[in-house]
Short mmCIF file of C-alpha atoms in Angstrom, two decimals:
data_model
loop_
_atom_site.label_atom_id
_atom_site.label_comp_id
_atom_site.label_asym_id
_atom_site.label_seq_id
_atom_site.Cartn_x
_atom_site.Cartn_y
_atom_site.Cartn_z
CA ALA A 24 0.01 0.22 -0.19
CA GLY A 25 3.20 2.55 1.39
CA MET A 26 4.71 1.56 -2.63
CA ALA A 27 1.17 2.43 -4.22
CA HIS A 28 0.24 5.50 -2.07
CA GLY A 29 3.83 7.08 -2.90
CA HIS A 30 3.20 6.33 -6.86
CA GLY A 31 -0.38 8.21 -6.22
CA ARG A 32 1.52 11.12 -4.72
CA CYS A 33 4.64 11.12 -7.39
CA CYS A 34 0.87 10.76 -10.22
CA CYS A 35 -0.36 13.92 -8.69
CA CYS A 36 2.71 15.93 -9.74
CA CYS A 37 3.51 14.46 -12.16
CA GLY A 38 -0.21 15.50 -13.13
CA GLU A 39 0.24 19.49 -12.00
CA ALA A 40 3.33 19.31 -14.14
CA ALA A 41 1.53 18.73 -17.68
CA ALA A 42 -0.41 20.49 -16.88
CA VAL A 43 -3.26 18.41 -18.62
CA GLY A 44 -4.65 21.30 -21.15
CA GLY A 45 -1.33 20.61 -23.07
CA ASP A 46 -3.68 18.95 -25.26
CA GLY A 47 -6.67 20.77 -24.59
CA GLY A 48 -10.31 19.31 -23.90
CA ALA A 49 -9.26 16.71 -27.81
CA ALA A 50 -7.79 14.28 -25.83
CA TRP A 51 -10.51 14.53 -22.86
CA GLY A 52 -13.77 12.80 -24.94
CA LEU A 53 -14.04 9.42 -23.52
CA TYR A 54 -17.32 10.88 -21.67
CA LEU A 55 -18.16 10.43 -25.57
CA ARG A 56 -17.50 6.49 -24.99
CA ILE A 57 -19.88 5.39 -22.31
CA ASP A 58 -22.76 3.57 -22.98
CA ARG A 59 -25.03 5.94 -20.56
CA GLN A 60 -28.26 4.15 -20.98
CA ARG A 61 -25.65 1.25 -18.67
CA LEU A 62 -23.95 3.87 -16.96
CA GLN A 63 -24.53 3.54 -12.93
CA CYS A 64 -22.73 4.87 -9.63
CA LEU A 65 -23.77 3.59 -6.74
CA ASN A 66 -24.67 5.27 -3.47
CA GLU A 67 -25.76 8.05 -5.06
CA ARG A 68 -28.12 10.45 -3.33
CA ARG A 69 -29.59 12.12 -6.49
CA GLU A 70 -30.56 8.93 -8.92
CA GLY A 71 -28.89 10.03 -12.40
CA SER A 72 -27.29 12.80 -10.54
CA GLY A 73 -23.37 10.20 -10.99
CA ALA A 74 -23.77 10.51 -14.87
CA PHE A 75 -23.45 14.35 -14.79
CA VAL A 76 -19.60 14.62 -13.65
CA PHE A 77 -18.62 12.53 -16.88
CA ARG A 78 -18.66 15.98 -19.48
CA ALA A 79 -16.74 17.81 -21.69
CA TRP A 80 -13.65 18.97 -20.86
CA GLU A 81 -14.79 22.18 -21.32
CA GLU A 82 -17.42 22.30 -18.85
CA ARG A 83 -15.71 20.71 -15.91
CA GLY A 84 -16.45 24.29 -14.53
CA ASP A 85 -20.15 24.17 -14.99
CA ARG A 86 -20.22 23.86 -10.29
CA ALA A 87 -24.22 23.36 -11.08
CA GLN A 88 -23.58 18.86 -11.52
CA PHE A 89 -22.16 16.64 -9.47
CA VAL A 90 -22.48 13.55 -7.55
CA GLU A 91 -22.70 13.31 -3.92
CA SER A 92 -22.54 10.31 -1.61
CA ASP A 93 -25.63 9.01 0.23
CA ASP A 94 -24.90 6.75 3.34
CA ASP A 95 -21.84 7.40 3.88
CA GLU A 96 -18.77 9.05 1.93
CA GLU A 97 -18.38 5.59 -0.57
CA LEU A 98 -18.86 6.44 -4.64
CA LEU A 99 -18.50 3.73 -7.21
CA PHE A 100 -19.08 3.88 -10.76
CA ASN A 101 -19.60 1.25 -13.09
CA ILE A 102 -18.83 2.35 -16.88
CA PRO A 103 -19.75 0.65 -20.04
CA PHE A 104 -18.59 1.45 -22.82
CA THR A 105 -19.42 1.28 -26.43
CA GLY A 106 -16.07 -0.07 -27.89
CA ASN A 107 -12.39 -0.38 -25.83
CA VAL A 108 -10.98 2.06 -24.82
CA LYS A 109 -7.40 2.12 -24.59
CA LEU A 110 -7.33 4.26 -20.91
CA LYS A 111 -4.73 7.09 -20.54
CA GLY A 112 -5.63 9.04 -17.07
CA VAL A 113 -8.38 10.63 -14.94
CA ILE A 114 -9.36 14.06 -13.28
CA VAL A 115 -10.77 13.79 -10.20
CA MET A 116 -12.76 17.30 -9.56
CA GLY A 117 -13.71 17.92 -5.70
CA GLU A 118 -14.37 21.30 -3.41
CA ASP A 119 -11.72 22.41 -1.35
CA ASP A 120 -13.24 20.76 2.06
CA GLY A 121 -13.65 16.72 2.99
CA THR A 122 -15.59 16.38 0.38
CA HIS A 123 -13.51 15.71 -1.48
CA PRO A 124 -11.94 11.83 -2.64
CA ALA A 125 -9.07 11.15 -1.09
CA GLU A 126 -9.52 7.66 -3.06
CA MET A 127 -9.49 5.90 -6.05
CA ARG A 128 -9.44 2.42 -7.09
CA LEU A 129 -10.00 1.41 -10.53
CA PHE A 130 -10.68 -1.43 -12.01
CA LYS A 131 -10.96 -3.18 -15.27
CA ASN A 132 -13.62 -5.67 -16.65
CA ILE A 133 -15.71 -6.66 -14.55
CA PRO A 134 -19.71 -5.15 -15.54
CA HIS A 135 -21.72 -4.45 -12.40
CA MET A 136 -19.73 -4.45 -9.97
CA SER A 137 -20.87 -3.87 -6.10
CA PHE A 138 -19.53 -2.98 -3.01
CA ASP A 139 -19.05 -6.53 -2.12
CA ASP A 140 -16.44 -6.70 -5.19
CA THR A 141 -14.28 -4.87 -4.13
CA ALA A 142 -12.85 -6.39 -1.32
CA ARG A 143 -10.33 -7.11 -4.45
CA GLU A 144 -7.20 -6.15 -5.38
CA PRO A 145 -7.90 -3.08 -8.19
CA ASP A 146 -5.81 -2.94 -10.91
CA GLN A 147 -4.65 0.56 -10.11
CA MET A 148 -5.04 2.63 -6.84
CA PHE A 149 -3.93 6.61 -6.44
CA SER A 150 -3.95 8.86 -3.36
CA LEU A 151 -5.92 12.09 -4.46
CA ASN A 152 -4.71 15.31 -3.46
CA ARG A 153 -8.05 17.89 -3.71
CA ASP A 154 -8.38 19.19 -7.18
CA LEU A 155 -10.63 22.37 -7.55
CA THR A 156 -10.13 23.04 -10.93
CA GLY A 157 -9.33 19.84 -12.95
CA GLU A 158 -5.39 20.65 -12.73
CA LEU A 159 -4.49 17.06 -11.64
CA GLU A 160 -4.15 14.10 -14.20
CA TYR A 161 -3.76 10.97 -12.85
CA PRO A 162 -1.88 8.23 -15.55
CA THR A 163 -2.89 4.97 -15.56
CA LYS A 164 -0.43 2.28 -16.90
CA ILE A 165 -1.75 1.70 -20.34
CA ALA A 166 -0.37 -1.60 -20.50
CA ARG A 167 -2.40 -2.37 -18.10
CA PHE A 168 -5.71 -0.72 -19.43
CA SER A 169 -5.13 -1.37 -23.17
CA ASN A 170 -8.29 -2.78 -24.04
CA VAL A 171 -11.05 -2.00 -21.20
CA SER A 172 -14.48 -2.48 -22.25
CA HIS A 173 -15.71 -1.33 -18.75
CA LEU A 174 -13.88 0.87 -16.01
CA SER A 175 -14.86 0.26 -12.34
CA ILE A 176 -13.95 3.62 -10.31
CA HIS A 177 -14.76 3.02 -7.16
CA PHE A 178 -13.79 5.92 -4.56
CA PRO A 179 -13.74 4.31 -1.24
CA LYS A 180 -13.16 7.77 1.26
CA ASN A 181 -12.66 11.36 1.27
CA PHE A 182 -10.93 13.78 3.62
CA GLY A 183 -12.86 12.87 6.89
CA ALA A 184 -16.79 14.97 5.09
CA GLU A 185 -19.82 12.35 6.54
CA THR A 186 -20.19 12.41 2.15
CA THR A 187 -18.27 12.87 -0.57
CA LYS A 188 -19.37 15.11 -3.78
CA ILE A 189 -17.80 14.94 -6.88
CA PHE A 190 -18.14 17.73 -10.05
CA TYR A 191 -16.31 16.02 -12.73
CA ILE A 192 -14.59 13.33 -13.76
CA GLY A 193 -12.55 13.33 -17.45
CA LEU A 194 -11.27 10.10 -18.22
CA LYS A 195 -8.60 10.58 -21.56
CA GLY A 196 -7.36 8.06 -23.78
CA GLU A 197 -8.17 5.94 -27.22
CA TRP A 198 -11.19 4.63 -28.55
CA THR A 199 -11.41 1.60 -30.90
CA GLU A 200 -15.12 -0.44 -32.69
CA ALA A 201 -15.31 -3.50 -31.05
CA HIS A 202 -18.34 -4.90 -33.01
CA ARG A 203 -16.69 -5.69 -36.56
CA HIS A 204 -14.78 -8.64 -34.52
CA GLU A 205 -17.92 -9.96 -32.71
CA VAL A 206 -19.73 -9.45 -35.88
CA THR A 207 -16.58 -12.27 -37.22
CA ILE A 208 -18.16 -14.59 -34.45
CA CYS A 209 -21.43 -14.61 -35.42
CA ASN A 210 -21.04 -15.49 -39.18
CA TYR A 211 -18.46 -18.04 -38.47
CA GLU A 212 -21.30 -19.09 -35.89
CA ALA A 213 -24.57 -18.84 -38.00
CA SER A 214 -22.57 -20.79 -41.05
CA ALA A 215 -20.43 -23.53 -39.02
CA ASN A 216 -18.38 -24.78 -41.56
CA PRO A 217 -18.65 -28.95 -42.01
CA ALA A 218 -15.12 -29.02 -42.89
CA ASP A 219 -14.31 -27.75 -39.19
CA HIS A 220 -16.60 -30.51 -37.65
CA LYS A 221 -15.61 -32.79 -39.51
CA LEU A 222 -11.76 -32.46 -38.37
CA GLU A 223 -12.68 -31.95 -34.96
CA GLN A 224 -14.08 -35.04 -34.97
CA ILE A 225 -11.44 -37.06 -36.89
CA THR A 226 -8.69 -35.84 -35.35
CA PRO A 227 -9.46 -37.34 -31.76
CA GLN A 228 -10.23 -41.30 -33.77
CA THR A 229 -6.82 -41.23 -35.22
CA HIS A 230 -4.94 -39.98 -32.19
CA PHE A 231 -6.94 -43.05 -29.97
CA ILE A 232 -5.75 -45.33 -32.84
CA SER A 233 -2.76 -45.30 -32.86
#
């Protein structure tokens, strides 16, 4: 955990140095690739409010849109994408008080995560600094997040308040179409090649005889 914490702190420094906006808002366009019909935010006080924190980088300063936790300080986002994503960085904006999340844990490709599921080891964890303006980028281990169809973000604790409040979550990365591969599989199943099946049947018998 100590190492993860140290890494988190390093990320903050890197984020400040990079000053996020170097490549402008275009890099933070993954919010357009979220399947909003299936997006979930667990423990949100106002239903549907979790979806509003994923918006254009240029609109991150809109303080009217935010999500606040309900029963305690935990929040869990289940974010399905409309294709495959290479996730490169995350921004988390909150208040300059105890409601700002203090830790972020990322999980990839575990649809419909519950709070019980968060007991498992995350794919990456960050210690967060308070960020009021969306200037701190937390870079991911890209090799680990190069083929993400579903991202879960768990905020287990904040800086001491009873509830957690988040105004904006930015996701930076690349998106690729996922359907072509799925269609290929469907076509293959729909018109199975009899020769393939014959081979599968013959091979074990031949092997058995010899």
